[in-house]
mmCIF file of C-alpha atoms in Angstrom:
data_model
loop_
_atom_site.group_PDB
_atom_site.id
_atom_site.type_symbol
_atom_site.label_atom_id
_atom_site.label_comp_id
_atom_site.label_asym_id
_atom_site.label_seq_id
_atom_site.Cartn_x
_atom_site.Cartn_y
_atom_site.Cartn_z
ATOM 1 C CA UNK C 1 0.000 0.000 0.000
ATOM 2 C CA UNK C 2 1.228 3.476 -0.848
ATOM 3 C CA UNK C 3 0.856 5.963 2.002
ATOM 4 C CA UNK C 4 2.261 9.371 2.724
ATOM 5 C CA UNK C 5 5.392 7.699 4.124
ATOM 6 C CA UNK C 6 6.263 6.623 0.592
ATOM 7 C CA UNK C 7 6.432 10.192 -0.666
ATOM 8 C CA UNK C 8 8.603 12.936 0.836
ATOM 9 C CA UNK C 9 7.814 16.556 0.060
ATOM 10 C CA UNK C 10 10.754 18.361 -1.558
ATOM 11 C CA UNK C 11 10.967 22.066 -2.375
ATOM 12 C CA UNK C 12 8.342 24.500 -3.619
ATOM 13 C CA UNK C 13 5.743 23.242 -6.069
ATOM 14 C CA UNK C 14 6.783 22.770 -9.678
ATOM 15 C CA UNK C 15 4.493 22.046 -12.604
ATOM 16 C CA UNK C 16 5.673 21.120 -16.079
ATOM 17 C CA UNK C 17 3.869 22.452 -19.129
ATOM 18 C CA UNK C 18 1.438 20.003 -20.746
ATOM 19 C CA UNK C 19 2.664 18.056 -23.750
ATOM 20 C CA UNK C 20 0.907 19.339 -26.854
ATOM 21 C CA UNK C 21 -1.586 16.849 -28.246
ATOM 22 C CA UNK C 22 -4.109 16.949 -31.040
ATOM 23 C CA UNK C 23 -7.802 17.244 -30.242
ATOM 24 C CA UNK C 24 -8.752 14.382 -32.582
ATOM 25 C CA UNK C 25 -11.623 15.390 -34.874
ATOM 26 C CA UNK C 26 -13.504 17.695 -32.546
ATOM 27 C CA UNK C 27 -15.298 20.460 -34.488
ATOM 28 C CA UNK C 28 -13.866 23.953 -34.237
ATOM 29 C CA UNK C 29 -16.997 25.152 -32.439
ATOM 30 C CA UNK C 30 -16.610 22.442 -29.794
ATOM 31 C CA UNK C 31 -12.922 23.217 -29.270
ATOM 32 C CA UNK C 32 -13.845 26.879 -28.801
ATOM 33 C CA UNK C 33 -16.454 25.900 -26.211
ATOM 34 C CA UNK C 34 -13.916 23.743 -24.367
ATOM 35 C CA UNK C 35 -11.444 26.627 -24.333
ATOM 36 C CA UNK C 36 -14.063 28.976 -22.899
ATOM 37 C CA UNK C 37 -15.038 26.468 -20.228
ATOM 38 C CA UNK C 38 -11.383 25.854 -19.339
ATOM 39 C CA UNK C 39 -10.976 29.594 -18.792
ATOM 40 C CA UNK C 40 -14.152 29.674 -16.700
ATOM 41 C CA UNK C 41 -12.883 27.081 -14.216
ATOM 42 C CA UNK C 42 -9.248 28.237 -14.108
ATOM 43 C CA UNK C 43 -8.412 31.122 -11.753
ATOM 44 C CA UNK C 44 -6.983 34.333 -13.199
ATOM 45 C CA UNK C 45 -3.161 34.352 -13.136
ATOM 46 C CA UNK C 46 -3.305 30.683 -12.236
ATOM 47 C CA UNK C 47 -0.280 29.192 -10.497
ATOM 48 C CA UNK C 48 -0.842 25.517 -9.620
ATOM 49 C CA UNK C 49 1.181 25.598 -6.427
ATOM 50 C CA UNK C 50 -0.322 28.744 -4.921
ATOM 51 C CA UNK C 51 -3.692 29.570 -6.515
ATOM 52 C CA UNK C 52 -6.402 28.531 -4.088
ATOM 53 C CA UNK C 53 -9.738 30.322 -4.553
ATOM 54 C CA UNK C 54 -11.395 27.042 -3.524
ATOM 55 C CA UNK C 55 -10.164 27.317 0.073
ATOM 56 C CA UNK C 56 -8.390 23.946 0.007
ATOM 57 C CA UNK C 57 -5.965 22.888 2.694
ATOM 58 C CA UNK C 58 -2.595 23.937 1.209
ATOM 59 C CA UNK C 59 -1.390 20.331 1.151
ATOM 60 C CA UNK C 60 -3.947 19.560 -1.559
ATOM 61 C CA UNK C 61 -2.396 21.966 -4.063
ATOM 62 C CA UNK C 62 -0.260 20.417 -6.839
ATOM 63 C CA UNK C 63 3.251 19.727 -5.643
ATOM 64 C CA UNK C 64 6.290 17.895 -6.971
ATOM 65 C CA UNK C 65 7.492 15.320 -4.447
ATOM 66 C CA UNK C 66 10.062 12.554 -4.263
ATOM 67 C CA UNK C 67 8.672 9.154 -5.277
ATOM 68 C CA UNK C 68 9.385 5.829 -3.647
ATOM 69 C CA UNK C 69 11.995 3.776 -5.499
ATOM 70 C CA UNK C 70 10.688 1.189 -7.915
ATOM 71 C CA UNK C 71 7.464 2.860 -8.969
ATOM 72 C CA UNK C 72 6.783 2.823 -12.705
ATOM 73 C CA UNK C 73 7.007 6.191 -14.489
ATOM 74 C CA UNK C 74 3.672 7.208 -15.924
ATOM 75 C CA UNK C 75 1.606 5.237 -13.418
ATOM 76 C CA UNK C 76 -1.005 6.863 -11.213
ATOM 77 C CA UNK C 77 -1.314 6.008 -7.525
ATOM 78 C CA UNK C 78 -4.237 7.149 -5.380
ATOM 79 C CA UNK C 79 -3.434 7.224 -1.663
ATOM 80 C CA UNK C 80 -6.989 7.008 -0.382
ATOM 81 C CA UNK C 81 -5.927 7.511 3.223
ATOM 82 C CA UNK C 82 -4.256 10.880 2.715
ATOM 83 C CA UNK C 83 -6.476 11.840 -0.277
ATOM 84 C CA UNK C 84 -3.591 12.235 -2.714
ATOM 85 C CA UNK C 85 -3.156 11.282 -6.349
ATOM 86 C CA UNK C 86 0.430 10.797 -7.524
ATOM 87 C CA UNK C 87 1.517 10.809 -11.155
ATOM 88 C CA UNK C 88 4.929 9.132 -11.240
ATOM 89 C CA UNK C 89 7.623 10.907 -13.284
ATOM 90 C CA UNK C 90 10.699 9.447 -14.949
ATOM 91 C CA UNK C 91 13.198 11.330 -12.770
ATOM 92 C CA UNK C 92 12.297 9.789 -9.419
ATOM 93 C CA UNK C 93 9.686 12.393 -8.563
ATOM 94 C CA UNK C 94 5.898 12.501 -8.708
ATOM 95 C CA UNK C 95 3.304 15.213 -9.171
ATOM 96 C CA UNK C 96 0.940 15.104 -6.221
ATOM 97 C CA UNK C 97 -2.639 16.400 -6.196
ATOM 98 C CA UNK C 98 -5.420 16.456 -3.629
ATOM 99 C CA UNK C 99 -8.493 14.337 -4.349
ATOM 100 C CA UNK C 100 -11.818 13.265 -2.942
ATOM 101 C CA UNK C 101 -12.732 9.588 -2.947
ATOM 102 C CA UNK C 102 -15.993 7.684 -2.815
ATOM 103 C CA UNK C 103 -18.198 7.366 0.215
ATOM 104 C CA UNK C 104 -17.897 4.252 2.363
ATOM 105 C CA UNK C 105 -17.971 0.931 0.522
ATOM 106 C CA UNK C 106 -18.481 2.672 -2.847
ATOM 107 C CA UNK C 107 -14.730 3.238 -3.082
ATOM 108 C CA UNK C 108 -13.209 0.268 -4.958
ATOM 109 C CA UNK C 109 -9.497 -0.238 -4.427
ATOM 110 C CA UNK C 110 -7.742 -2.063 -7.236
ATOM 111 C CA UNK C 111 -5.430 -1.861 -10.226
ATOM 112 C CA UNK C 112 -7.015 -0.444 -13.360
ATOM 113 C CA UNK C 113 -6.071 0.639 -16.865
ATOM 114 C CA UNK C 114 -6.997 4.005 -18.360
ATOM 115 C CA UNK C 115 -8.449 3.029 -21.732
ATOM 116 C CA UNK C 116 -10.335 6.240 -22.448
ATOM 117 C CA UNK C 117 -9.865 9.902 -21.564
ATOM 118 C CA UNK C 118 -12.139 12.797 -22.458
ATOM 119 C CA UNK C 119 -12.398 16.581 -22.330
ATOM 120 C CA UNK C 120 -15.631 18.005 -20.931
ATOM 121 C CA UNK C 121 -17.417 14.633 -21.174
ATOM 122 C CA UNK C 122 -21.097 13.968 -20.844
ATOM 123 C CA UNK C 123 -22.319 11.914 -17.903
ATOM 124 C CA UNK C 124 -25.064 9.384 -17.253
ATOM 125 C CA UNK C 125 -25.626 7.858 -13.802
ATOM 126 C CA UNK C 126 -25.382 4.085 -13.633
ATOM 127 C CA UNK C 127 -28.460 1.993 -12.931
ATOM 128 C CA UNK C 128 -26.980 1.138 -9.537
ATOM 129 C CA UNK C 129 -26.741 4.827 -8.692
ATOM 130 C CA UNK C 130 -30.348 5.371 -9.731
ATOM 131 C CA UNK C 131 -31.550 2.379 -7.684
ATOM 132 C CA UNK C 132 -29.502 3.464 -4.680
ATOM 133 C CA UNK C 133 -30.552 7.116 -4.690
ATOM 134 C CA UNK C 134 -33.476 7.615 -7.100
ATOM 135 C CA UNK C 135 -34.323 10.977 -5.584
ATOM 136 C CA UNK C 136 -30.886 12.242 -6.600
ATOM 137 C CA UNK C 137 -30.143 10.481 -9.889
ATOM 138 C CA UNK C 138 -33.388 9.426 -11.589
ATOM 139 C CA UNK C 139 -33.864 12.851 -13.204
ATOM 140 C CA UNK C 140 -30.500 12.428 -14.962
ATOM 141 C CA UNK C 141 -31.159 8.948 -16.397
ATOM 142 C CA UNK C 142 -31.081 10.315 -19.962
ATOM 143 C CA UNK C 143 -27.648 11.838 -19.399
ATOM 144 C CA UNK C 144 -26.161 15.291 -18.893
ATOM 145 C CA UNK C 145 -24.194 17.169 -21.541
ATOM 146 C CA UNK C 146 -20.628 18.248 -20.836
ATOM 147 C CA UNK C 147 -20.058 21.626 -19.212
ATOM 148 C CA UNK C 148 -18.950 23.356 -16.014
ATOM 149 C CA UNK C 149 -21.897 21.963 -14.020
ATOM 150 C CA UNK C 150 -21.473 18.392 -15.250
ATOM 151 C CA UNK C 151 -20.462 15.986 -12.448
ATOM 152 C CA UNK C 152 -17.435 14.758 -14.457
ATOM 153 C CA UNK C 153 -16.120 18.288 -14.813
ATOM 154 C CA UNK C 154 -13.424 19.387 -17.219
ATOM 155 C CA UNK C 155 -11.628 16.101 -17.833
ATOM 156 C CA UNK C 156 -12.092 12.408 -17.103
ATOM 157 C CA UNK C 157 -9.988 9.251 -17.127
ATOM 158 C CA UNK C 158 -12.016 6.055 -17.586
ATOM 159 C CA UNK C 159 -10.852 3.046 -15.572
ATOM 160 C CA UNK C 160 -11.048 -0.447 -17.042
ATOM 161 C CA UNK C 161 -10.306 -3.987 -15.890
ATOM 162 C CA UNK C 162 -9.134 -5.669 -19.076
ATOM 163 C CA UNK C 163 -11.685 -4.584 -21.662
ATOM 164 C CA UNK C 164 -14.449 -4.068 -19.112
ATOM 165 C CA UNK C 165 -15.453 -0.533 -18.221
ATOM 166 C CA UNK C 166 -15.719 -0.427 -14.432
ATOM 167 C CA UNK C 167 -17.657 2.877 -14.520
ATOM 168 C CA UNK C 168 -15.034 4.211 -12.136
ATOM 169 C CA UNK C 169 -13.469 7.501 -13.171
ATOM 170 C CA UNK C 170 -10.799 9.954 -12.132
ATOM 171 C CA UNK C 171 -12.414 13.253 -13.019
ATOM 172 C CA UNK C 172 -12.835 16.942 -12.353
ATOM 173 C CA UNK C 173 -15.618 18.152 -10.129
ATOM 174 C CA UNK C 174 -17.823 21.237 -9.881
ATOM 175 C CA UNK C 175 -17.584 20.735 -6.106
ATOM 176 C CA UNK C 176 -13.926 21.474 -5.290
ATOM 177 C CA UNK C 177 -14.768 21.818 -1.619
ATOM 178 C CA UNK C 178 -15.210 18.042 -1.505
ATOM 179 C CA UNK C 179 -11.473 17.494 -2.081
ATOM 180 C CA UNK C 180 -9.955 15.900 0.997
ATOM 181 C CA UNK C 181 -13.150 14.074 1.876
ATOM 182 C CA UNK C 182 -15.313 11.126 0.864
ATOM 183 C CA UNK C 183 -18.011 12.419 -1.405
ATOM 184 C CA UNK C 184 -18.537 10.554 -4.666
ATOM 185 C CA UNK C 185 -20.441 7.443 -5.742
ATOM 186 C CA UNK C 186 -17.312 5.518 -6.663
ATOM 187 C CA UNK C 187 -14.980 7.886 -8.491
ATOM 188 C CA UNK C 188 -11.893 9.910 -7.601
ATOM 189 C CA UNK C 189 -12.479 13.668 -7.840
ATOM 190 C CA UNK C 190 -9.996 16.441 -8.580
ATOM 191 C CA UNK C 191 -10.168 20.237 -8.797
ATOM 192 C CA UNK C 192 -10.911 21.070 -12.423
ATOM 193 C CA UNK C 193 -7.891 23.320 -12.931
ATOM 194 C CA UNK C 194 -5.670 20.554 -11.524
ATOM 195 C CA UNK C 195 -6.959 17.796 -13.788
ATOM 196 C CA UNK C 196 -6.743 20.109 -16.800
ATOM 197 C CA UNK C 197 -2.999 20.387 -16.093
ATOM 198 C CA UNK C 198 -2.645 16.647 -15.554
ATOM 199 C CA UNK C 199 -4.700 15.511 -18.535
ATOM 200 C CA UNK C 200 -2.154 15.758 -21.359
ATOM 201 C CA UNK C 201 0.526 14.147 -19.182
ATOM 202 C CA UNK C 202 -1.427 10.871 -18.857
ATOM 203 C CA UNK C 203 -1.430 8.486 -21.810
ATOM 204 C CA UNK C 204 -3.933 5.827 -22.763
ATOM 205 C CA UNK C 205 -2.864 2.487 -21.314
ATOM 206 C CA UNK C 206 -1.656 4.078 -18.067
ATOM 207 C CA UNK C 207 -2.029 1.913 -14.974
ATOM 208 C CA UNK C 208 -3.974 3.463 -12.104
ATOM 209 C CA UNK C 209 -3.469 1.985 -8.639
ATOM 210 C CA UNK C 210 -6.299 2.837 -6.254
ATOM 211 C CA UNK C 211 -4.971 1.896 -2.834
ATOM 212 C CA UNK C 212 -7.239 0.876 0.058
ATOM 213 C CA UNK C 213 -8.991 3.545 2.089
ATOM 214 C CA UNK C 214 -9.214 3.931 5.853
ATOM 215 C CA UNK C 215 -11.706 5.761 7.986
ATOM 216 C CA UNK C 216 -9.668 8.897 8.601
ATOM 217 C CA UNK C 217 -7.197 11.173 6.859
ATOM 218 C CA UNK C 218 -3.778 10.685 8.422
ATOM 219 C CA UNK C 219 -1.448 12.904 6.402
ATOM 220 C CA UNK C 220 -0.663 16.367 7.724
ATOM 221 C CA UNK C 221 2.108 17.654 5.427
#
């Protein structure tokens, strides 16, 4: 299990520029809409390590940290105890971000593969979600278009076991105040500006390790 003891904070936060990627065949009008939405959810004069209009605990801001030896570059590790997501770099460091995880038994620890990623995706609640909380989810059974109020937020990574979609996601959230807690119906949530910065760094086929959760947050640095 990866815990905060496996990662040692180094100096001030650093954040590499995203690798340029094509936006497949998205129409120009859709790309323009994405750009406008990105600007809407990104603070003015945004600096990943210091910008905090969301009122997060400072430890949940993006930070470059030293990674434990032996971890595979490119992999993602979610420390569900401390509410951190680590993206392992090739130089022995990792980019660390604050996250929220699922409530109670809805969090599913495991090893997954990212087989799809999307910008400003649409969202449809699963049938299990509708059965579990019809008063919350039934009205969305036909789906919700992408946008700043969409529960998947600005970006999403889709977690698979083999070729099976688990319906678990790592995604942005319109509720940044939930970061640090247990809030979702199974997914891992990130601040939208943070996952926008992470998105182009994560390639399809990346392994995502969701480590077991405990009942309380234990990290304090």
